[in-house]
PDB file of C-alpha atoms in Angstrom:
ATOM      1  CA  UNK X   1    -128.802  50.416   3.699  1.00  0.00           C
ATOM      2  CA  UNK X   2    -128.270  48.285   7.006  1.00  0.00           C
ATOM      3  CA  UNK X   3    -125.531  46.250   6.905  1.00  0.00           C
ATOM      4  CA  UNK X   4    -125.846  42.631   7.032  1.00  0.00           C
ATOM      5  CA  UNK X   5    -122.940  40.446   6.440  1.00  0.00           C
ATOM      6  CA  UNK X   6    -124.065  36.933   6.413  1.00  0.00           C
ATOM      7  CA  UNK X   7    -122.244  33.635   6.443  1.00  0.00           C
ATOM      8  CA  UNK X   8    -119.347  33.098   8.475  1.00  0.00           C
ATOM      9  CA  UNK X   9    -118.724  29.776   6.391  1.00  0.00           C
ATOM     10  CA  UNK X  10    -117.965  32.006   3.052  1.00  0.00           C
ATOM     11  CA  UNK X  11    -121.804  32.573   1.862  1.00  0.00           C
ATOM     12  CA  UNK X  12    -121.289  36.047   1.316  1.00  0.00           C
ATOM     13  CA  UNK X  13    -119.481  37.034   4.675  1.00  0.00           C
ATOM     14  CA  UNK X  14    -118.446  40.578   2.965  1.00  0.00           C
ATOM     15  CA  UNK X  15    -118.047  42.069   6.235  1.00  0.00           C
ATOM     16  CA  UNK X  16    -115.760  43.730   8.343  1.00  0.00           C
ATOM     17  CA  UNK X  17    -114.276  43.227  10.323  1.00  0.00           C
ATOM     18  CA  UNK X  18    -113.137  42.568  12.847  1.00  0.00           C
ATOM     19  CA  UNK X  19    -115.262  43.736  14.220  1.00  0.00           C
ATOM     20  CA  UNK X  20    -107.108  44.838  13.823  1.00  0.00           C
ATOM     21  CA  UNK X  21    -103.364  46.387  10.909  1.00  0.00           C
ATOM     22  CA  UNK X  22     -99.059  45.815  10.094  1.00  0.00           C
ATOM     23  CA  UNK X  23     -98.134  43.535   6.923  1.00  0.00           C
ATOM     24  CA  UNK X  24     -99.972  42.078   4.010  1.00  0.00           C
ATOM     25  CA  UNK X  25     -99.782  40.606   0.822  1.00  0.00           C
ATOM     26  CA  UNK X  26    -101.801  40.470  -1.553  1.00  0.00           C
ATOM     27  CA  UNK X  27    -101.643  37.017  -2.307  1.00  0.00           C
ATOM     28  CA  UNK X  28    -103.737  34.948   0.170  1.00  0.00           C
ATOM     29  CA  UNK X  29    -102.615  31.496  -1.647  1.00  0.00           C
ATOM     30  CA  UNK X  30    -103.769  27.602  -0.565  1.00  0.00           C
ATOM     31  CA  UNK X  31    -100.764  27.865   1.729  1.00  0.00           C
ATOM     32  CA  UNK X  32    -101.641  30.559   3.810  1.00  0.00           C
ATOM     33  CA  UNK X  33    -103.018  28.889   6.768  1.00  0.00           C
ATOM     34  CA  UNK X  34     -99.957  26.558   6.785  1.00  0.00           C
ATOM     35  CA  UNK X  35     -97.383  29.233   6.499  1.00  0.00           C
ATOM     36  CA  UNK X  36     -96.209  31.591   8.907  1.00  0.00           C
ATOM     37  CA  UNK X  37     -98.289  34.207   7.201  1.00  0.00           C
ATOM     38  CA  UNK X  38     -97.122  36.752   8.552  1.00  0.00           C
ATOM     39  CA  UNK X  39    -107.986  42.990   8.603  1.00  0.00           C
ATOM     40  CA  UNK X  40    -110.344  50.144   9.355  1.00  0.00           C
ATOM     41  CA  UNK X  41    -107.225  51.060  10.775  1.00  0.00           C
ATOM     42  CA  UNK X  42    -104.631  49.363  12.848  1.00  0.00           C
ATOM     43  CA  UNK X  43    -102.000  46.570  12.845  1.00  0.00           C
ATOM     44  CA  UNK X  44    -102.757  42.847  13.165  1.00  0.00           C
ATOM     45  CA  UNK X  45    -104.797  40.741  15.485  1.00  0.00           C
ATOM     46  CA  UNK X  46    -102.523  37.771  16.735  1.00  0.00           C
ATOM     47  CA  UNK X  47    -103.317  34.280  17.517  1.00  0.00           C
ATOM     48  CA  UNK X  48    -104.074  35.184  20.997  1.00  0.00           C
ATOM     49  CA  UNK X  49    -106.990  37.293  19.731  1.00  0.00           C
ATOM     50  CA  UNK X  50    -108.110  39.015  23.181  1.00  0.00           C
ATOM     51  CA  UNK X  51    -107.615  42.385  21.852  1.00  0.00           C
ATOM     52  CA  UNK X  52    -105.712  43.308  18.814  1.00  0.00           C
ATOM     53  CA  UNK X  53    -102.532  45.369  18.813  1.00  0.00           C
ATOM     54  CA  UNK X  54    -101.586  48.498  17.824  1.00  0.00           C
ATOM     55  CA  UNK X  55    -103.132  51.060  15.517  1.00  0.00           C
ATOM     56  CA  UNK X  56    -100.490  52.732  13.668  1.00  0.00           C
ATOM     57  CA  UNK X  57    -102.691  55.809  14.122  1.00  0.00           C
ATOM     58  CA  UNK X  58    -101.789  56.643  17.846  1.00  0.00           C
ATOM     59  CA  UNK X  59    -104.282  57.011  20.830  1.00  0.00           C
ATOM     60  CA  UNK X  60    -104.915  60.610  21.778  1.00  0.00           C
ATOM     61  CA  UNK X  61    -103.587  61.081  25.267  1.00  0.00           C
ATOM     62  CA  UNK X  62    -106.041  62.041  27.388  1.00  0.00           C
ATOM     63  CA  UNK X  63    -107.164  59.941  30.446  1.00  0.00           C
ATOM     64  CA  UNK X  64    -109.027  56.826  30.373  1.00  0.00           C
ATOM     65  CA  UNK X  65    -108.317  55.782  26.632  1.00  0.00           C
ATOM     66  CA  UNK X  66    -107.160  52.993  25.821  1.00  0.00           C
ATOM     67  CA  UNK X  67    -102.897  52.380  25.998  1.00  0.00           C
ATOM     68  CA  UNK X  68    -100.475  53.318  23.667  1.00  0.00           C
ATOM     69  CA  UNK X  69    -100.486  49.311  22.997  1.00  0.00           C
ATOM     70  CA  UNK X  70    -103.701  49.806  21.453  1.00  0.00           C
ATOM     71  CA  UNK X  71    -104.984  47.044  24.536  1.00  0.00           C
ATOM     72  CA  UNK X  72    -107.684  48.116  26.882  1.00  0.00           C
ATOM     73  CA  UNK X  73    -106.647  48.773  30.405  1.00  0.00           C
ATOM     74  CA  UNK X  74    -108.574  45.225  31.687  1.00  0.00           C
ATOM     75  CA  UNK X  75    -106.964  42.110  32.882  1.00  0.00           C
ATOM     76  CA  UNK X  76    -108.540  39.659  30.466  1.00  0.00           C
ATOM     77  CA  UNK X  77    -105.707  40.092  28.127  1.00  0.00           C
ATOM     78  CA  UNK X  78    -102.868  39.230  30.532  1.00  0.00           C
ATOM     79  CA  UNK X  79    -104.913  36.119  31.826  1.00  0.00           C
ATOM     80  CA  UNK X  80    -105.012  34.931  28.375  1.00  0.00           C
ATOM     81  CA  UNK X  81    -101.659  34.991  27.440  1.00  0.00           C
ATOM     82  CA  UNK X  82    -101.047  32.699  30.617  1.00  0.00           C
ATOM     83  CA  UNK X  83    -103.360  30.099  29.188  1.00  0.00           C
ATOM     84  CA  UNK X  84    -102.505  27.331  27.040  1.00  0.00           C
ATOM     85  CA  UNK X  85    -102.943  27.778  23.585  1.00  0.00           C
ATOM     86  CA  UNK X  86    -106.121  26.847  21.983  1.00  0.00           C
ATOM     87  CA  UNK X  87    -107.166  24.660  19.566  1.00  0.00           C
ATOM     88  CA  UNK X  88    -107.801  26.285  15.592  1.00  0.00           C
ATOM     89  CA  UNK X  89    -105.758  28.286  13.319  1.00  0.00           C
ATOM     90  CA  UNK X  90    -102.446  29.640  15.234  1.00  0.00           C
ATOM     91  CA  UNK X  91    -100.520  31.668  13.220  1.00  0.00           C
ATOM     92  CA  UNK X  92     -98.318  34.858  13.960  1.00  0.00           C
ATOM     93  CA  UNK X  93    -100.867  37.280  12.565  1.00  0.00           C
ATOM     94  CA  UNK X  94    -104.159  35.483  11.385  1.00  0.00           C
ATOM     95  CA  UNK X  95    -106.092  39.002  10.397  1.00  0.00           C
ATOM     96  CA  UNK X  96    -104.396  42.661   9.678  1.00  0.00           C
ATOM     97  CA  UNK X  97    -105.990  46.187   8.751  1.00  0.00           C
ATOM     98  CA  UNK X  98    -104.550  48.642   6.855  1.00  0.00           C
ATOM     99  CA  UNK X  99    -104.950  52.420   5.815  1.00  0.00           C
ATOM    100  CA  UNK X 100    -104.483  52.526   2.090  1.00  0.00           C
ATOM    101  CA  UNK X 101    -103.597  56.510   3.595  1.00  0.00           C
ATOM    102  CA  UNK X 102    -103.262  57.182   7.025  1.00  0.00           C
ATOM    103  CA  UNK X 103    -106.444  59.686   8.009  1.00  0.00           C
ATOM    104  CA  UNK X 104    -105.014  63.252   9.105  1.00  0.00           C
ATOM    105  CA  UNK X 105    -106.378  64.729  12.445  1.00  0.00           C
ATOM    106  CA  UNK X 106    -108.224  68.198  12.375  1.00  0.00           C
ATOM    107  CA  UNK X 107    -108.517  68.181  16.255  1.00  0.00           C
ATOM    108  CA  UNK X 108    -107.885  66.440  19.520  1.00  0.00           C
ATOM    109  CA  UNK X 109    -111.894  65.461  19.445  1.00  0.00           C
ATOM    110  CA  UNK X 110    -111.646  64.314  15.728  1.00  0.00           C
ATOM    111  CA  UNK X 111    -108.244  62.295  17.021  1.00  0.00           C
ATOM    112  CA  UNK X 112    -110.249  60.808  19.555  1.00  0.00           C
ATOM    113  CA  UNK X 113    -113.192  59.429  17.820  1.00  0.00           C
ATOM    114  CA  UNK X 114    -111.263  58.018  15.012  1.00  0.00           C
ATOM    115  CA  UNK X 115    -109.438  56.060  17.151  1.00  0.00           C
ATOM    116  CA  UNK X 116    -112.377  54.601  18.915  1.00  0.00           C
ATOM    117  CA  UNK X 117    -113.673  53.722  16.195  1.00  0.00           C
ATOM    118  CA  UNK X 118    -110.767  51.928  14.436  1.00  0.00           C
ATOM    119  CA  UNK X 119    -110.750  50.159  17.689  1.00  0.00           C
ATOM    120  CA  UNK X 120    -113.780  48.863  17.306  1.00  0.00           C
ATOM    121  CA  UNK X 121    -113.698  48.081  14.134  1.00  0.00           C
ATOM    122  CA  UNK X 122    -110.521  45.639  15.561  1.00  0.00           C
ATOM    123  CA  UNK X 123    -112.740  44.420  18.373  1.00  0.00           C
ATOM    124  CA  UNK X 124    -115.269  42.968  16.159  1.00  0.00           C
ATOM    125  CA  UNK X 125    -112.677  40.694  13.978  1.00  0.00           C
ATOM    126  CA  UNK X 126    -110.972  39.774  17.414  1.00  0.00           C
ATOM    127  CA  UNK X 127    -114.231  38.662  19.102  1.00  0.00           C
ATOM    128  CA  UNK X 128    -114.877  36.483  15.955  1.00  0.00           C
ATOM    129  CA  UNK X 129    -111.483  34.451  17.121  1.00  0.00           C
ATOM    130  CA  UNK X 130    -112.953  33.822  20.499  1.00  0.00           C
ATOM    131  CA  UNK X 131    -113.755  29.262  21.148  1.00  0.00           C
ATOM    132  CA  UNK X 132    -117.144  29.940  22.444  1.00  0.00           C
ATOM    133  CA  UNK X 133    -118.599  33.279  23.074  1.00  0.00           C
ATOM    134  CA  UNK X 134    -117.986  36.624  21.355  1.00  0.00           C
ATOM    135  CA  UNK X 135    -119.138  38.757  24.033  1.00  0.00           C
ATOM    136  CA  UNK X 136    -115.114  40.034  25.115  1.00  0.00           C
ATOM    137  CA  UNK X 137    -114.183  42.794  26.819  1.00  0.00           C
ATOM    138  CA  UNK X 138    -113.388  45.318  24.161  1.00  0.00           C
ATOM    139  CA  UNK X 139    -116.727  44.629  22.086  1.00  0.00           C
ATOM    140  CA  UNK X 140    -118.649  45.518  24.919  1.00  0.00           C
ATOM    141  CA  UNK X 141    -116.134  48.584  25.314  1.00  0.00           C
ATOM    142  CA  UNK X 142    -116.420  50.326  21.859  1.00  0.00           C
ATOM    143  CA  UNK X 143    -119.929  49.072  20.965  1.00  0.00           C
ATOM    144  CA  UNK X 144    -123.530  49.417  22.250  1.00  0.00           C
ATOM    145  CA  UNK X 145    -127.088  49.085  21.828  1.00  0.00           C
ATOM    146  CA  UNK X 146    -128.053  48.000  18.453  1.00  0.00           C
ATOM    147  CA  UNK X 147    -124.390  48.270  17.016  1.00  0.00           C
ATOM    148  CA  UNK X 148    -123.555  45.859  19.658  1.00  0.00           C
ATOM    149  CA  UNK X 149    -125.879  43.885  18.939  1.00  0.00           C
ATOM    150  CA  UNK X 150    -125.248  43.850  15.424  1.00  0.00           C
ATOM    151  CA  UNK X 151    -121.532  43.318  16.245  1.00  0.00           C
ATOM    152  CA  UNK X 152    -121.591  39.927  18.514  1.00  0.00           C
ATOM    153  CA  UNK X 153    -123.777  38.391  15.871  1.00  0.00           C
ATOM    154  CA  UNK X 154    -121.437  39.120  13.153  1.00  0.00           C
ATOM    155  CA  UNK X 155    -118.766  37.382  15.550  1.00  0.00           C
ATOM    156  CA  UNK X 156    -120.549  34.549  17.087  1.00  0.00           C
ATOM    157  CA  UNK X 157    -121.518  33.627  13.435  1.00  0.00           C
ATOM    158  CA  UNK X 158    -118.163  32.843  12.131  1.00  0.00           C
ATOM    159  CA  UNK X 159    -117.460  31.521  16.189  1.00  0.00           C
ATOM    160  CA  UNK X 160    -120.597  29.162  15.463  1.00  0.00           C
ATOM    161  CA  UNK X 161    -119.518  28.152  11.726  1.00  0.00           C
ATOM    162  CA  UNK X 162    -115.871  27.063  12.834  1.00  0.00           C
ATOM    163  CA  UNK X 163    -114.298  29.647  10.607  1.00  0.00           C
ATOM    164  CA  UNK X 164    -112.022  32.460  11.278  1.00  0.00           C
ATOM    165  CA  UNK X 165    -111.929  35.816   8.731  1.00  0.00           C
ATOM    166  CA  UNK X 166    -108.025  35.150   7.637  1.00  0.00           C
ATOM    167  CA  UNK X 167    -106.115  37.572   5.891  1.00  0.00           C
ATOM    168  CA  UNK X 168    -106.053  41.636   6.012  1.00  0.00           C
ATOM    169  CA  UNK X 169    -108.410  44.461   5.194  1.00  0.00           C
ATOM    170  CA  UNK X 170    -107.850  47.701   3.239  1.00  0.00           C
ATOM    171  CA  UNK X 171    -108.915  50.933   4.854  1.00  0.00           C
ATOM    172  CA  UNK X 172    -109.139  54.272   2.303  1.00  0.00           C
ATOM    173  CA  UNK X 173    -111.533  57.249   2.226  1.00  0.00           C
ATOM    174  CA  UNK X 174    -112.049  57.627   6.037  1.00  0.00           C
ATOM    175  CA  UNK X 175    -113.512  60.699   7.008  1.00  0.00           C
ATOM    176  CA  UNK X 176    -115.382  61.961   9.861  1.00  0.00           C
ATOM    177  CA  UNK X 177    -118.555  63.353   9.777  1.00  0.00           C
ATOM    178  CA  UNK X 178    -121.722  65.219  11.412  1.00  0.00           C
ATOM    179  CA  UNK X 179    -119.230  65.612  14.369  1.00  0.00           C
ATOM    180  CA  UNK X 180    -120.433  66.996  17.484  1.00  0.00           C
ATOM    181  CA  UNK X 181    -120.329  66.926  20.922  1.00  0.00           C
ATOM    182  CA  UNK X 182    -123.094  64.523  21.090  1.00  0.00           C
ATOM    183  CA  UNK X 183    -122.951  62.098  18.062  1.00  0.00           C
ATOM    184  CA  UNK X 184    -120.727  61.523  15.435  1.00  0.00           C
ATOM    185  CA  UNK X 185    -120.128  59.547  11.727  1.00  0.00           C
ATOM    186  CA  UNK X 186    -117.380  57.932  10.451  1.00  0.00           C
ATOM    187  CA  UNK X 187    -117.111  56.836   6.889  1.00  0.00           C
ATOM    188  CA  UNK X 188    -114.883  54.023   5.147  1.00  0.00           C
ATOM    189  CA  UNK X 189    -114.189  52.169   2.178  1.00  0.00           C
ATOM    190  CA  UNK X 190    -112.988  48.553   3.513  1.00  0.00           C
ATOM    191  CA  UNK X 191    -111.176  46.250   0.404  1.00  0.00           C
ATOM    192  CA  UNK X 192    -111.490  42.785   1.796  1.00  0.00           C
ATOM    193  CA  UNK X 193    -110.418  40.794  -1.449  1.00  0.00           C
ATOM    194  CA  UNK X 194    -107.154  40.259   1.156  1.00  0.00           C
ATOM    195  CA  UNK X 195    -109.715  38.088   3.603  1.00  0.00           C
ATOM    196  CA  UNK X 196    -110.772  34.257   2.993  1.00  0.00           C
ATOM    197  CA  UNK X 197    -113.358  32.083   5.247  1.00  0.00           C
ATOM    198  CA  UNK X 198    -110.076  30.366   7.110  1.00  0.00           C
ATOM    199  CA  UNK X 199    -111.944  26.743   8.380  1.00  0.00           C
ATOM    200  CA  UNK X 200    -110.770  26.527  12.268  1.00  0.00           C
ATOM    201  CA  UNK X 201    -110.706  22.769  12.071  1.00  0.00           C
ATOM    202  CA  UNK X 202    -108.460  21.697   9.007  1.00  0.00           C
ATOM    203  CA  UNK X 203    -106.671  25.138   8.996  1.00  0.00           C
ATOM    204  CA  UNK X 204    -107.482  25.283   4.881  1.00  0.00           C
ATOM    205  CA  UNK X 205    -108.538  28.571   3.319  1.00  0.00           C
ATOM    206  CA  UNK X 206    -111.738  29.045   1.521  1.00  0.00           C
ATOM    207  CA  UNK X 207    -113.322  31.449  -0.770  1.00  0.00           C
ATOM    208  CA  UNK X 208    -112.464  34.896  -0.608  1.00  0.00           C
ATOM    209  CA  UNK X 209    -114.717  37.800   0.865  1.00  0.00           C
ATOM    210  CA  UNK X 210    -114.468  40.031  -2.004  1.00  0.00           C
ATOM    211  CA  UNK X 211    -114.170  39.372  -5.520  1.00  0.00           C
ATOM    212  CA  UNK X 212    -110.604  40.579  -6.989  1.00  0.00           C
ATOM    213  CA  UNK X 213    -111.037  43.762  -9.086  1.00  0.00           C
ATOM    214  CA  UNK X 214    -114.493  44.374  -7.538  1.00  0.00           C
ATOM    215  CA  UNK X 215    -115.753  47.578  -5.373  1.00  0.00           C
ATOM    216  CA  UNK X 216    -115.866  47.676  -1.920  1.00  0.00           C
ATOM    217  CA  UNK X 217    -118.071  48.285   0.226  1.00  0.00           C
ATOM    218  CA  UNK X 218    -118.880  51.361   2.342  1.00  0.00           C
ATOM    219  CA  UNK X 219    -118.963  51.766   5.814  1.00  0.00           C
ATOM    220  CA  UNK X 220    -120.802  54.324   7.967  1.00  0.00           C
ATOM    221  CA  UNK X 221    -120.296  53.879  11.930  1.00  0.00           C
ATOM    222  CA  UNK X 222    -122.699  56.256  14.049  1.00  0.00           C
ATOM    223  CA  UNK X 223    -121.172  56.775  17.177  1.00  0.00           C
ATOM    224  CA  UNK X 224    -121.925  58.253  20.763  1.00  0.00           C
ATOM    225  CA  UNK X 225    -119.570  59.587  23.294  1.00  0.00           C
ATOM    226  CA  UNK X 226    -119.914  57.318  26.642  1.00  0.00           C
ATOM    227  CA  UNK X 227    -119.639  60.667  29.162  1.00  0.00           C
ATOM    228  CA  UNK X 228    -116.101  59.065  30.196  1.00  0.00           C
ATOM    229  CA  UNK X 229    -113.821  60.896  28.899  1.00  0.00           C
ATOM    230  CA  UNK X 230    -111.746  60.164  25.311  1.00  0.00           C
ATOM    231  CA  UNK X 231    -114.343  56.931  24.942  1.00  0.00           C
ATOM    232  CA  UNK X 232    -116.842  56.988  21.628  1.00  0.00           C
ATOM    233  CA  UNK X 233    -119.219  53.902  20.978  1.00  0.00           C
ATOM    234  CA  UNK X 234    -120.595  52.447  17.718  1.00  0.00           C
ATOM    235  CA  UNK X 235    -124.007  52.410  18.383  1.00  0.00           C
ATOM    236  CA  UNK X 236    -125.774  51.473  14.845  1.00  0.00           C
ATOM    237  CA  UNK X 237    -124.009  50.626  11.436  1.00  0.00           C
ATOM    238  CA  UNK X 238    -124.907  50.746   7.958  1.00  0.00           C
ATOM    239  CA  UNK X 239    -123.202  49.384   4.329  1.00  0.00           C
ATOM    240  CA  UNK X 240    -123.261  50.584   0.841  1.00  0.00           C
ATOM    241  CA  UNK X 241    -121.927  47.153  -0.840  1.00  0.00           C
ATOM    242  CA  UNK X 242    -120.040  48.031  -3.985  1.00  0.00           C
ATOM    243  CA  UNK X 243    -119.955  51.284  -3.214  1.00  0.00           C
ATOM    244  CA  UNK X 244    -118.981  53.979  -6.265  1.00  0.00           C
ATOM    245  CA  UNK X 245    -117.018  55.452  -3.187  1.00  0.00           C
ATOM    246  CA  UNK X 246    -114.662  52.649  -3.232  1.00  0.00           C
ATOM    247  CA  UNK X 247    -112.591  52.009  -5.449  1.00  0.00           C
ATOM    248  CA  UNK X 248    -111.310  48.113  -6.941  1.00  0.00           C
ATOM    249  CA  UNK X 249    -108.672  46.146  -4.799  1.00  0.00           C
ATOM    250  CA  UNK X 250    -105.203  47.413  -6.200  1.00  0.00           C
ATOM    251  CA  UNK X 251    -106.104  50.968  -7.322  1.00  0.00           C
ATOM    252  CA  UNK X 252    -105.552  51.629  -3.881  1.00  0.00           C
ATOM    253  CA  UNK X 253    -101.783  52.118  -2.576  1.00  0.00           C
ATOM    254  CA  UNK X 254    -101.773  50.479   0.966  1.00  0.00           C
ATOM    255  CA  UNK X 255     -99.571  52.037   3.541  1.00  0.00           C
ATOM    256  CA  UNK X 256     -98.695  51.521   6.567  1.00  0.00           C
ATOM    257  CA  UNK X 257     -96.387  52.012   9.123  1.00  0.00           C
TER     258      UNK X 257
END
């Protein structure tokens, strides 16, 4: 079934993303957004939100993909960090993702599409942190057509609601599939029990996106490679929610690096 996370205010926003992974607990108490507190595959998106760091799965290295920083080769990052810091919830690491087990490679192709799409799946939880618009840099970058469309709406939702997704994301059963060199599929479960609705103007946490002790949901990406070389696009989506496939919050072991 097509996904469709609604309700960026907490009305059933069981969603990704976003649309970056490090540390996490999994205790998102009232005193999360006041606390330094400390969401497919990477380390955490910071306050900054342009892009979000590092996936502890590295890039492949071939030309034109994106740094070892896990930060796309454009200037809009840099600019940002120059500004002044905006107004909402500012906290070290606001949203994290992490592998519940790190994905083995079976080839430098199968490297390089997992990576895109972990990076997208970090592009659409960093464009939700965006003041205005969700259109950034990196969401046009690893999405398109109707997965990009699907993507900024997701984003500019929560943008539009005054809410930020706060917390971190559990990754487990990724696999690629259907792989070719013209289209590919990649699968995940995605645990968000770890995320709240995080209310941008009184910094308070609100209801959880996933009930504890609950199934996930599961993920397909279909993806397209751009004819650049090493960059893959999400160009449609879809969601099994409570998937079979994934199992409660906690029966999981996270890991990361």
């Amino acid at each position: 079934m097509r996904a469709n996370r609604t309700g960026a205010s907490g009305a059933d926003v069981n969603g990704p993303r976003g649309r970056g992974p490090e540390r996490g607990r999994d205790k998102m108490a009232t005193g999360l957004l006041a606390g330094a507190l400390g969401v497919f595959m990477a380390i955490g998106i910071s306050a900054c939100n342009t892009n979000p760091h590092a996936a502890d799965v590295p890039p492949p290295s071939t030309e034109n993909q994106p740094a070892a920083n896990g930060q796309s080769p454009d200037t809009e990052s840099s600019a940002h960090h120059k500004a002044p810091p905006k107004p909402g919830i500012v906290l070290p690491n606001t949203i994290q993702v992490l592998y519940a087990t790190t994905p083995a490679f079976q080839d430098l192709t199968h490297h390089i599409v997992l990576w895109n799409a972990s990076q997208a799946y970090k592009a659409m939880y960093a464009a939700a942190y965006q003041p205005t618009q969700a259109a950034t840099a990196d969401l046009k970058r690893y999405w398109t057509g109707t997965g990009y469309e699907y993507a900024h709406a997701w984003a500019q939702q929560w943008i539009d609601t005054k809410h930020q997704p706060v917390g971190f994301t559990v990754l487990s059963n990724v696999v690629v599939e259907n792989l070719t060199p013209e289209q590919a599929t990649v699968g995940f479960c995605e645990d968000l029990s770890g995320v709240v609705s995080g209310n941008v103007a009184t910094h308070t946490p609100g209801k959880a996106l996933q009930p504890k002790n609950s199934l996930g949901n599961r993920v397909e990406y279909s993806m397209v490679p751009t004819g650049v070389k090493g960059q893959w696009q999400v160009n449609g989506e879809s969601m099994a929610r409570a998937s079979a496939m994934c199992p409660p919050p906690g029966a999981q072991k996270k890991h990361h690096h």
